[in-house]
Amino acid sequence: MWHTGWDRSRSEADSDLGRDRGTELLARIRPAWLDLTLLRRLAALAFAAFAALLAVRGESTGQHAPVVVAARDLTPGQILREADLRRTSLPADALPPGAITDPAPLIGATSAGAVHAGEILTDLRTVSPRLATAATGVPEARIVPMRLADNAIANILRAGDRVDVVAGEESGAGAGSGGLDHASAPRTLATDAAVVLVSGGSEPATSGRPRSGGGEHVVLLALDPEHASTVAAASLHTALTVVFH
């Protein structure tokens, strides 16, 4: 009985010794590049798992918001209709300030410049008080419509031009010798007015190109409240022109 226990213990010790020797032998004959390859594979798996985690987190936190875009190319001064607008959804962090989310307020509005199809519409893309404020830097700015005495000048005006508004009084009968007609000196009614829009004519102006056609143009100017009232009143009875900056 005692010999049997001793034999079993000896057999187990020999087995452990053989296992250790086998492991040592395997380590000696195993090439070093095999361990390096294994490490590279494990690192690649770790990076792949990390990238997948980031992708899942990005999809879960990304938010989309509704926005209105142009359904077709729009021209300056165009009256917007429902067919000109399209509602879509875009990433919220990609939307510009003032982006319009509901097309209803834009129906019937006037575009303030050329707009490409698919372009996001903001509150500065249509004629509005916000546009007047942005053009002048004055919170209470107004937009004044006026017709120029020389329609050819309106052909070369573009949105964004800065001009001075000058009034030339009509000639009247003088009380001097011989009753000769005379005209009063021109008056500058407003300075540094911002051209918001030039409407009318047969072809709207685009950047760098003058209009063509002989139609009558209406010029929209952004002015502070005081000068806006002065120009609006003068336009009823006085020939007006502008001086470019």
PDB file of C-alpha atoms in Angstrom:
ATOM      1  CA  MET A   1       0.000   0.000   0.000  1.00  0.00           C
ATOM      2  CA  TRP A   2       2.795   2.410   0.901  1.00  0.00           C
ATOM      3  CA  HIS A   3       4.688   1.590  -2.271  1.00  0.00           C
ATOM      4  CA  THR A   4       1.602   2.290  -4.344  1.00  0.00           C
ATOM      5  CA  GLY A   5       1.264   5.836  -2.954  1.00  0.00           C
ATOM      6  CA  TRP A   6       4.925   6.485  -3.439  1.00  0.00           C
ATOM      7  CA  ASP A   7       4.794   5.280  -7.010  1.00  0.00           C
ATOM      8  CA  ARG A   8       1.820   7.542  -7.756  1.00  0.00           C
ATOM      9  CA  SER A   9       3.555  10.638  -6.334  1.00  0.00           C
ATOM     10  CA  ARG A  10       6.706   9.837  -8.253  1.00  0.00           C
ATOM     11  CA  SER A  11       4.698   9.394 -11.439  1.00  0.00           C
ATOM     12  CA  GLU A  12       3.007  12.806 -11.000  1.00  0.00           C
ATOM     13  CA  ALA A  13       6.361  14.480 -10.319  1.00  0.00           C
ATOM     14  CA  ASP A  14       7.813  12.932 -13.454  1.00  0.00           C
ATOM     15  CA  SER A  15       4.760  14.160 -15.421  1.00  0.00           C
ATOM     16  CA  ASP A  16       5.168  17.736 -14.160  1.00  0.00           C
ATOM     17  CA  LEU A  17       8.876  17.628 -14.902  1.00  0.00           C
ATOM     18  CA  GLY A  18       8.187  16.395 -18.418  1.00  0.00           C
ATOM     19  CA  ARG A  19       5.610  19.160 -18.962  1.00  0.00           C
ATOM     20  CA  ASP A  20       8.042  21.820 -17.798  1.00  0.00           C
ATOM     21  CA  ARG A  21      10.761  20.467 -20.026  1.00  0.00           C
ATOM     22  CA  GLY A  22       8.345  20.372 -22.994  1.00  0.00           C
ATOM     23  CA  THR A  23       7.334  23.992 -22.398  1.00  0.00           C
ATOM     24  CA  GLU A  24      10.962  25.044 -22.131  1.00  0.00           C
ATOM     25  CA  LEU A  25      11.814  23.179 -25.319  1.00  0.00           C
ATOM     26  CA  LEU A  26       8.846  24.757 -27.166  1.00  0.00           C
ATOM     27  CA  ALA A  27       9.932  28.218 -26.060  1.00  0.00           C
ATOM     28  CA  ARG A  28      13.437  27.549 -27.392  1.00  0.00           C
ATOM     29  CA  ILE A  29      12.364  26.360 -30.818  1.00  0.00           C
ATOM     30  CA  ARG A  30       9.481  28.912 -31.248  1.00  0.00           C
ATOM     31  CA  PRO A  31      10.595  31.771 -33.519  1.00  0.00           C
ATOM     32  CA  ALA A  32      10.547  35.341 -32.132  1.00  0.00           C
ATOM     33  CA  TRP A  33       8.559  36.698 -35.065  1.00  0.00           C
ATOM     34  CA  LEU A  34       5.633  34.490 -34.062  1.00  0.00           C
ATOM     35  CA  ASP A  35       5.208  36.389 -30.797  1.00  0.00           C
ATOM     36  CA  LEU A  36       5.499  39.723 -32.634  1.00  0.00           C
ATOM     37  CA  THR A  37       2.832  38.688 -35.136  1.00  0.00           C
ATOM     38  CA  LEU A  38       0.511  37.664 -32.321  1.00  0.00           C
ATOM     39  CA  LEU A  39       0.990  41.025 -30.603  1.00  0.00           C
ATOM     40  CA  ARG A  40       0.258  42.874 -33.824  1.00  0.00           C
ATOM     41  CA  ARG A  41      -2.955  40.921 -34.353  1.00  0.00           C
ATOM     42  CA  LEU A  42      -4.111  41.579 -30.823  1.00  0.00           C
ATOM     43  CA  ALA A  43      -3.364  45.305 -31.229  1.00  0.00           C
ATOM     44  CA  ALA A  44      -5.283  45.405 -34.528  1.00  0.00           C
ATOM     45  CA  LEU A  45      -8.281  43.754 -32.893  1.00  0.00           C
ATOM     46  CA  ALA A  46      -8.151  46.260 -30.029  1.00  0.00           C
ATOM     47  CA  PHE A  47      -8.051  49.244 -32.423  1.00  0.00           C
ATOM     48  CA  ALA A  48     -10.917  47.807 -34.486  1.00  0.00           C
ATOM     49  CA  ALA A  49     -13.045  47.392 -31.383  1.00  0.00           C
ATOM     50  CA  PHE A  50     -12.252  50.954 -30.278  1.00  0.00           C
ATOM     51  CA  ALA A  51     -13.162  52.370 -33.710  1.00  0.00           C
ATOM     52  CA  ALA A  52     -16.454  50.487 -33.703  1.00  0.00           C
ATOM     53  CA  LEU A  53     -17.238  51.870 -30.257  1.00  0.00           C
ATOM     54  CA  LEU A  54     -16.581  55.432 -31.446  1.00  0.00           C
ATOM     55  CA  ALA A  55     -18.780  54.923 -34.507  1.00  0.00           C
ATOM     56  CA  VAL A  56     -21.660  53.640 -32.398  1.00  0.00           C
ATOM     57  CA  ARG A  57     -21.325  56.548 -29.981  1.00  0.00           C
ATOM     58  CA  GLY A  58     -21.222  59.044 -32.862  1.00  0.00           C
ATOM     59  CA  GLU A  59     -24.397  57.647 -34.403  1.00  0.00           C
ATOM     60  CA  SER A  60     -26.205  57.630 -31.102  1.00  0.00           C
ATOM     61  CA  THR A  61     -25.357  61.237 -30.207  1.00  0.00           C
ATOM     62  CA  GLY A  62     -25.682  62.824 -33.710  1.00  0.00           C
ATOM     63  CA  GLN A  63     -28.869  64.891 -33.996  1.00  0.00           C
ATOM     64  CA  HIS A  64     -30.655  66.017 -37.160  1.00  0.00           C
ATOM     65  CA  ALA A  65     -32.911  69.034 -37.499  1.00  0.00           C
ATOM     66  CA  PRO A  66     -35.445  70.120 -40.147  1.00  0.00           C
ATOM     67  CA  VAL A  67     -34.370  72.932 -42.453  1.00  0.00           C
ATOM     68  CA  VAL A  68     -35.684  74.654 -45.583  1.00  0.00           C
ATOM     69  CA  VAL A  69     -33.582  74.634 -48.765  1.00  0.00           C
ATOM     70  CA  ALA A  70     -34.154  76.030 -52.246  1.00  0.00           C
ATOM     71  CA  ALA A  71     -35.880  73.497 -54.482  1.00  0.00           C
ATOM     72  CA  ARG A  72     -34.490  75.227 -57.582  1.00  0.00           C
ATOM     73  CA  ASP A  73     -32.210  78.114 -58.530  1.00  0.00           C
ATOM     74  CA  LEU A  74     -33.669  81.431 -57.326  1.00  0.00           C
ATOM     75  CA  THR A  75     -33.015  84.886 -58.772  1.00  0.00           C
ATOM     76  CA  PRO A  76     -32.717  88.172 -56.848  1.00  0.00           C
ATOM     77  CA  GLY A  77     -36.105  89.777 -56.273  1.00  0.00           C
ATOM     78  CA  GLN A  78     -38.023  86.559 -56.922  1.00  0.00           C
ATOM     79  CA  ILE A  79     -41.286  86.100 -55.048  1.00  0.00           C
ATOM     80  CA  LEU A  80     -41.019  82.730 -53.362  1.00  0.00           C
ATOM     81  CA  ARG A  81     -43.690  80.110 -53.892  1.00  0.00           C
ATOM     82  CA  GLU A  82     -44.255  76.747 -52.285  1.00  0.00           C
ATOM     83  CA  ALA A  83     -42.695  74.983 -55.293  1.00  0.00           C
ATOM     84  CA  ASP A  84     -39.485  76.984 -54.774  1.00  0.00           C
ATOM     85  CA  LEU A  85     -38.943  75.540 -51.303  1.00  0.00           C
ATOM     86  CA  ARG A  86     -38.130  72.097 -49.983  1.00  0.00           C
ATOM     87  CA  ARG A  87     -37.905  70.839 -46.432  1.00  0.00           C
ATOM     88  CA  THR A  88     -35.179  68.372 -45.524  1.00  0.00           C
ATOM     89  CA  SER A  89     -33.250  67.124 -42.493  1.00  0.00           C
ATOM     90  CA  LEU A  90     -29.555  67.835 -41.900  1.00  0.00           C
ATOM     91  CA  PRO A  91     -27.118  67.429 -38.980  1.00  0.00           C
ATOM     92  CA  ALA A  92     -27.919  70.097 -36.415  1.00  0.00           C
ATOM     93  CA  ASP A  93     -24.294  71.137 -35.977  1.00  0.00           C
ATOM     94  CA  ALA A  94     -24.034  71.829 -39.745  1.00  0.00           C
ATOM     95  CA  LEU A  95     -26.863  74.383 -39.880  1.00  0.00           C
ATOM     96  CA  PRO A  96     -25.869  78.071 -40.192  1.00  0.00           C
ATOM     97  CA  PRO A  97     -27.250  80.691 -37.786  1.00  0.00           C
ATOM     98  CA  GLY A  98     -30.723  81.876 -38.757  1.00  0.00           C
ATOM     99  CA  ALA A  99     -31.576  78.754 -40.758  1.00  0.00           C
ATOM    100  CA  ILE A 100     -35.298  78.569 -41.561  1.00  0.00           C
ATOM    101  CA  THR A 101     -37.014  75.401 -40.346  1.00  0.00           C
ATOM    102  CA  ASP A 102     -40.577  76.107 -41.536  1.00  0.00           C
ATOM    103  CA  PRO A 103     -41.298  77.045 -45.178  1.00  0.00           C
ATOM    104  CA  ALA A 104     -44.607  78.770 -44.384  1.00  0.00           C
ATOM    105  CA  PRO A 105     -43.127  82.207 -43.446  1.00  0.00           C
ATOM    106  CA  LEU A 106     -41.090  82.243 -46.672  1.00  0.00           C
ATOM    107  CA  ILE A 107     -44.028  81.855 -49.049  1.00  0.00           C
ATOM    108  CA  GLY A 108     -44.617  85.267 -50.611  1.00  0.00           C
ATOM    109  CA  ALA A 109     -41.272  86.640 -49.394  1.00  0.00           C
ATOM    110  CA  THR A 110     -38.756  88.243 -51.768  1.00  0.00           C
ATOM    111  CA  SER A 111     -35.334  86.694 -52.245  1.00  0.00           C
ATOM    112  CA  ALA A 112     -32.543  89.136 -51.485  1.00  0.00           C
ATOM    113  CA  GLY A 113     -30.042  87.554 -53.873  1.00  0.00           C
ATOM    114  CA  ALA A 114     -29.296  84.616 -56.128  1.00  0.00           C
ATOM    115  CA  VAL A 115     -29.741  81.229 -54.434  1.00  0.00           C
ATOM    116  CA  HIS A 116     -28.561  77.877 -55.761  1.00  0.00           C
ATOM    117  CA  ALA A 117     -30.783  74.805 -55.652  1.00  0.00           C
ATOM    118  CA  GLY A 118     -30.199  72.925 -52.405  1.00  0.00           C
ATOM    119  CA  GLU A 119     -28.844  75.978 -50.585  1.00  0.00           C
ATOM    120  CA  ILE A 120     -30.016  76.418 -46.992  1.00  0.00           C
ATOM    121  CA  LEU A 121     -32.295  79.433 -46.620  1.00  0.00           C
ATOM    122  CA  THR A 122     -31.665  81.768 -43.691  1.00  0.00           C
ATOM    123  CA  ASP A 123     -33.346  84.918 -42.436  1.00  0.00           C
ATOM    124  CA  LEU A 124     -30.799  86.968 -44.414  1.00  0.00           C
ATOM    125  CA  ARG A 125     -31.699  85.420 -47.759  1.00  0.00           C
ATOM    126  CA  THR A 126     -35.023  87.258 -47.980  1.00  0.00           C
ATOM    127  CA  VAL A 127     -35.962  90.930 -47.633  1.00  0.00           C
ATOM    128  CA  SER A 128     -36.771  91.406 -43.953  1.00  0.00           C
ATOM    129  CA  PRO A 129     -35.986  93.648 -40.962  1.00  0.00           C
ATOM    130  CA  ARG A 130     -33.242  91.193 -40.006  1.00  0.00           C
ATOM    131  CA  LEU A 131     -31.600  91.813 -43.374  1.00  0.00           C
ATOM    132  CA  ALA A 132     -31.705  95.588 -42.875  1.00  0.00           C
ATOM    133  CA  THR A 133     -30.081  95.246 -39.465  1.00  0.00           C
ATOM    134  CA  ALA A 134     -27.344  93.006 -40.816  1.00  0.00           C
ATOM    135  CA  ALA A 135     -26.639  95.402 -43.708  1.00  0.00           C
ATOM    136  CA  THR A 136     -26.364  98.554 -41.597  1.00  0.00           C
ATOM    137  CA  GLY A 137     -25.464  97.369 -38.111  1.00  0.00           C
ATOM    138  CA  VAL A 138     -28.379  99.434 -36.764  1.00  0.00           C
ATOM    139  CA  PRO A 139     -30.977  97.429 -34.768  1.00  0.00           C
ATOM    140  CA  GLU A 140     -33.895  99.609 -35.924  1.00  0.00           C
ATOM    141  CA  ALA A 141     -32.811  99.875 -39.568  1.00  0.00           C
ATOM    142  CA  ARG A 142     -35.444 100.213 -42.275  1.00  0.00           C
ATOM    143  CA  ILE A 143     -35.659  99.210 -45.943  1.00  0.00           C
ATOM    144  CA  VAL A 144     -36.679 102.042 -48.294  1.00  0.00           C
ATOM    145  CA  PRO A 145     -37.798 101.548 -51.918  1.00  0.00           C
ATOM    146  CA  MET A 146     -36.802 104.252 -54.393  1.00  0.00           C
ATOM    147  CA  ARG A 147     -36.636 104.869 -58.134  1.00  0.00           C
ATOM    148  CA  LEU A 148     -33.583 106.546 -59.567  1.00  0.00           C
ATOM    149  CA  ALA A 149     -33.866 109.475 -61.958  1.00  0.00           C
ATOM    150  CA  ASP A 150     -31.489 107.706 -64.343  1.00  0.00           C
ATOM    151  CA  ASN A 151     -32.584 104.109 -64.802  1.00  0.00           C
ATOM    152  CA  ALA A 152     -29.207 103.228 -66.343  1.00  0.00           C
ATOM    153  CA  ILE A 153     -27.566 103.630 -62.937  1.00  0.00           C
ATOM    154  CA  ALA A 154     -29.846 100.961 -61.510  1.00  0.00           C
ATOM    155  CA  ASN A 155     -28.620  98.586 -64.216  1.00  0.00           C
ATOM    156  CA  ILE A 156     -25.167  98.482 -62.638  1.00  0.00           C
ATOM    157  CA  LEU A 157     -26.217  98.484 -58.989  1.00  0.00           C
ATOM    158  CA  ARG A 158     -25.772  95.237 -57.091  1.00  0.00           C
ATOM    159  CA  ALA A 159     -26.860  94.024 -53.686  1.00  0.00           C
ATOM    160  CA  GLY A 160     -24.179  94.909 -51.166  1.00  0.00           C
ATOM    161  CA  ASP A 161     -23.097  98.167 -52.850  1.00  0.00           C
ATOM    162  CA  ARG A 162     -22.658 101.161 -50.521  1.00  0.00           C
ATOM    163  CA  VAL A 163     -24.000 104.454 -51.853  1.00  0.00           C
ATOM    164  CA  ASP A 164     -24.912 108.007 -50.873  1.00  0.00           C
ATOM    165  CA  VAL A 165     -28.399 109.201 -51.804  1.00  0.00           C
ATOM    166  CA  VAL A 166     -28.457 112.599 -53.519  1.00  0.00           C
ATOM    167  CA  ALA A 167     -31.531 114.703 -54.312  1.00  0.00           C
ATOM    168  CA  GLY A 168     -31.597 117.124 -57.227  1.00  0.00           C
ATOM    169  CA  GLU A 169     -34.482 119.578 -56.866  1.00  0.00           C
ATOM    170  CA  GLU A 170     -36.549 120.309 -59.955  1.00  0.00           C
ATOM    171  CA  SER A 171     -36.008 123.677 -61.638  1.00  0.00           C
ATOM    172  CA  GLY A 172     -38.365 126.461 -60.783  1.00  0.00           C
ATOM    173  CA  ALA A 173     -39.062 130.003 -61.925  1.00  0.00           C
ATOM    174  CA  GLY A 174     -36.701 132.437 -60.320  1.00  0.00           C
ATOM    175  CA  ALA A 175     -37.656 135.871 -59.088  1.00  0.00           C
ATOM    176  CA  GLY A 176     -34.461 137.462 -60.356  1.00  0.00           C
ATOM    177  CA  SER A 177     -33.704 139.418 -63.463  1.00  0.00           C
ATOM    178  CA  GLY A 178     -35.640 138.240 -66.478  1.00  0.00           C
ATOM    179  CA  GLY A 179     -37.327 135.528 -64.453  1.00  0.00           C
ATOM    180  CA  LEU A 180     -34.720 132.929 -65.493  1.00  0.00           C
ATOM    181  CA  ASP A 181     -35.182 129.394 -64.261  1.00  0.00           C
ATOM    182  CA  HIS A 182     -32.736 128.147 -61.745  1.00  0.00           C
ATOM    183  CA  ALA A 183     -32.207 124.917 -59.869  1.00  0.00           C
ATOM    184  CA  SER A 184     -31.284 124.524 -56.245  1.00  0.00           C
ATOM    185  CA  ALA A 185     -28.035 122.836 -55.316  1.00  0.00           C
ATOM    186  CA  PRO A 186     -28.134 119.047 -54.899  1.00  0.00           C
ATOM    187  CA  ARG A 187     -28.506 117.740 -51.353  1.00  0.00           C
ATOM    188  CA  THR A 188     -27.116 114.592 -49.829  1.00  0.00           C
ATOM    189  CA  LEU A 189     -29.988 112.900 -48.039  1.00  0.00           C
ATOM    190  CA  ALA A 190     -28.163 109.850 -46.688  1.00  0.00           C
ATOM    191  CA  THR A 191     -24.650 108.443 -46.668  1.00  0.00           C
ATOM    192  CA  ASP A 192     -23.337 104.874 -46.645  1.00  0.00           C
ATOM    193  CA  ALA A 193     -26.682 103.316 -47.515  1.00  0.00           C
ATOM    194  CA  ALA A 194     -26.609  99.577 -48.223  1.00  0.00           C
ATOM    195  CA  VAL A 195     -28.198  98.312 -51.419  1.00  0.00           C
ATOM    196  CA  VAL A 196     -30.336  95.348 -50.408  1.00  0.00           C
ATOM    197  CA  LEU A 197     -32.003  94.537 -53.708  1.00  0.00           C
ATOM    198  CA  VAL A 198     -32.547  95.941 -57.200  1.00  0.00           C
ATOM    199  CA  SER A 199     -35.744  94.579 -58.700  1.00  0.00           C
ATOM    200  CA  GLY A 200     -37.393  95.025 -62.068  1.00  0.00           C
ATOM    201  CA  GLY A 201     -35.915  95.000 -65.544  1.00  0.00           C
ATOM    202  CA  SER A 202     -35.724  92.048 -67.877  1.00  0.00           C
ATOM    203  CA  GLU A 203     -32.690  90.374 -66.291  1.00  0.00           C
ATOM    204  CA  PRO A 204     -31.646  90.333 -62.627  1.00  0.00           C
ATOM    205  CA  ALA A 205     -28.075  91.245 -61.878  1.00  0.00           C
ATOM    206  CA  THR A 206     -25.709  88.570 -60.704  1.00  0.00           C
ATOM    207  CA  SER A 207     -22.349  88.990 -59.079  1.00  0.00           C
ATOM    208  CA  GLY A 208     -20.047  90.908 -61.397  1.00  0.00           C
ATOM    209  CA  ARG A 209     -22.561  91.290 -64.236  1.00  0.00           C
ATOM    210  CA  PRO A 210     -24.751  94.350 -64.906  1.00  0.00           C
ATOM    211  CA  ARG A 211     -28.383  94.033 -65.839  1.00  0.00           C
ATOM    212  CA  SER A 212     -29.691  94.343 -69.334  1.00  0.00           C
ATOM    213  CA  GLY A 213     -33.042  95.530 -70.534  1.00  0.00           C
ATOM    214  CA  GLY A 214     -34.930  98.761 -70.307  1.00  0.00           C
ATOM    215  CA  GLY A 215     -37.479  97.976 -67.615  1.00  0.00           C
ATOM    216  CA  GLU A 216     -37.878 100.298 -64.680  1.00  0.00           C
ATOM    217  CA  HIS A 217     -35.981  99.270 -61.551  1.00  0.00           C
ATOM    218  CA  VAL A 218     -36.857  99.719 -57.912  1.00  0.00           C
ATOM    219  CA  VAL A 219     -33.879  99.960 -55.571  1.00  0.00           C
ATOM    220  CA  LEU A 220     -34.208  98.825 -51.965  1.00  0.00           C
ATOM    221  CA  LEU A 221     -31.867 100.579 -49.547  1.00  0.00           C
ATOM    222  CA  ALA A 222     -31.192  99.759 -45.891  1.00  0.00           C
ATOM    223  CA  LEU A 223     -30.969 102.921 -43.760  1.00  0.00           C
ATOM    224  CA  ASP A 224     -31.278 104.017 -40.163  1.00  0.00           C
ATOM    225  CA  PRO A 225     -34.831 105.184 -39.252  1.00  0.00           C
ATOM    226  CA  GLU A 226     -34.140 108.926 -39.533  1.00  0.00           C
ATOM    227  CA  HIS A 227     -32.542 108.849 -42.978  1.00  0.00           C
ATOM    228  CA  ALA A 228     -35.019 106.233 -44.170  1.00  0.00           C
ATOM    229  CA  SER A 229     -37.901 108.642 -43.557  1.00  0.00           C
ATOM    230  CA  THR A 230     -36.053 111.481 -45.288  1.00  0.00           C
ATOM    231  CA  VAL A 231     -35.318 109.442 -48.411  1.00  0.00           C
ATOM    232  CA  ALA A 232     -38.840 107.998 -48.553  1.00  0.00           C
ATOM    233  CA  ALA A 233     -40.420 111.454 -48.380  1.00  0.00           C
ATOM    234  CA  ALA A 234     -38.042 112.931 -50.959  1.00  0.00           C
ATOM    235  CA  SER A 235     -38.709 110.115 -53.417  1.00  0.00           C
ATOM    236  CA  LEU A 236     -42.313 111.307 -53.770  1.00  0.00           C
ATOM    237  CA  HIS A 237     -41.435 114.630 -55.418  1.00  0.00           C
ATOM    238  CA  THR A 238     -37.679 114.781 -56.029  1.00  0.00           C
ATOM    239  CA  ALA A 239     -35.383 113.225 -58.570  1.00  0.00           C
ATOM    240  CA  LEU A 240     -32.960 110.944 -56.730  1.00  0.00           C
ATOM    241  CA  THR A 241     -29.636 109.447 -57.687  1.00  0.00           C
ATOM    242  CA  VAL A 242     -26.825 107.678 -55.878  1.00  0.00           C
ATOM    243  CA  VAL A 243     -23.072 108.124 -55.544  1.00  0.00           C
ATOM    244  CA  PHE A 244     -21.029 104.913 -55.342  1.00  0.00           C
ATOM    245  CA  HIS A 245     -18.449 104.436 -52.600  1.00  0.00           C
TER     246      HIS A 245
END
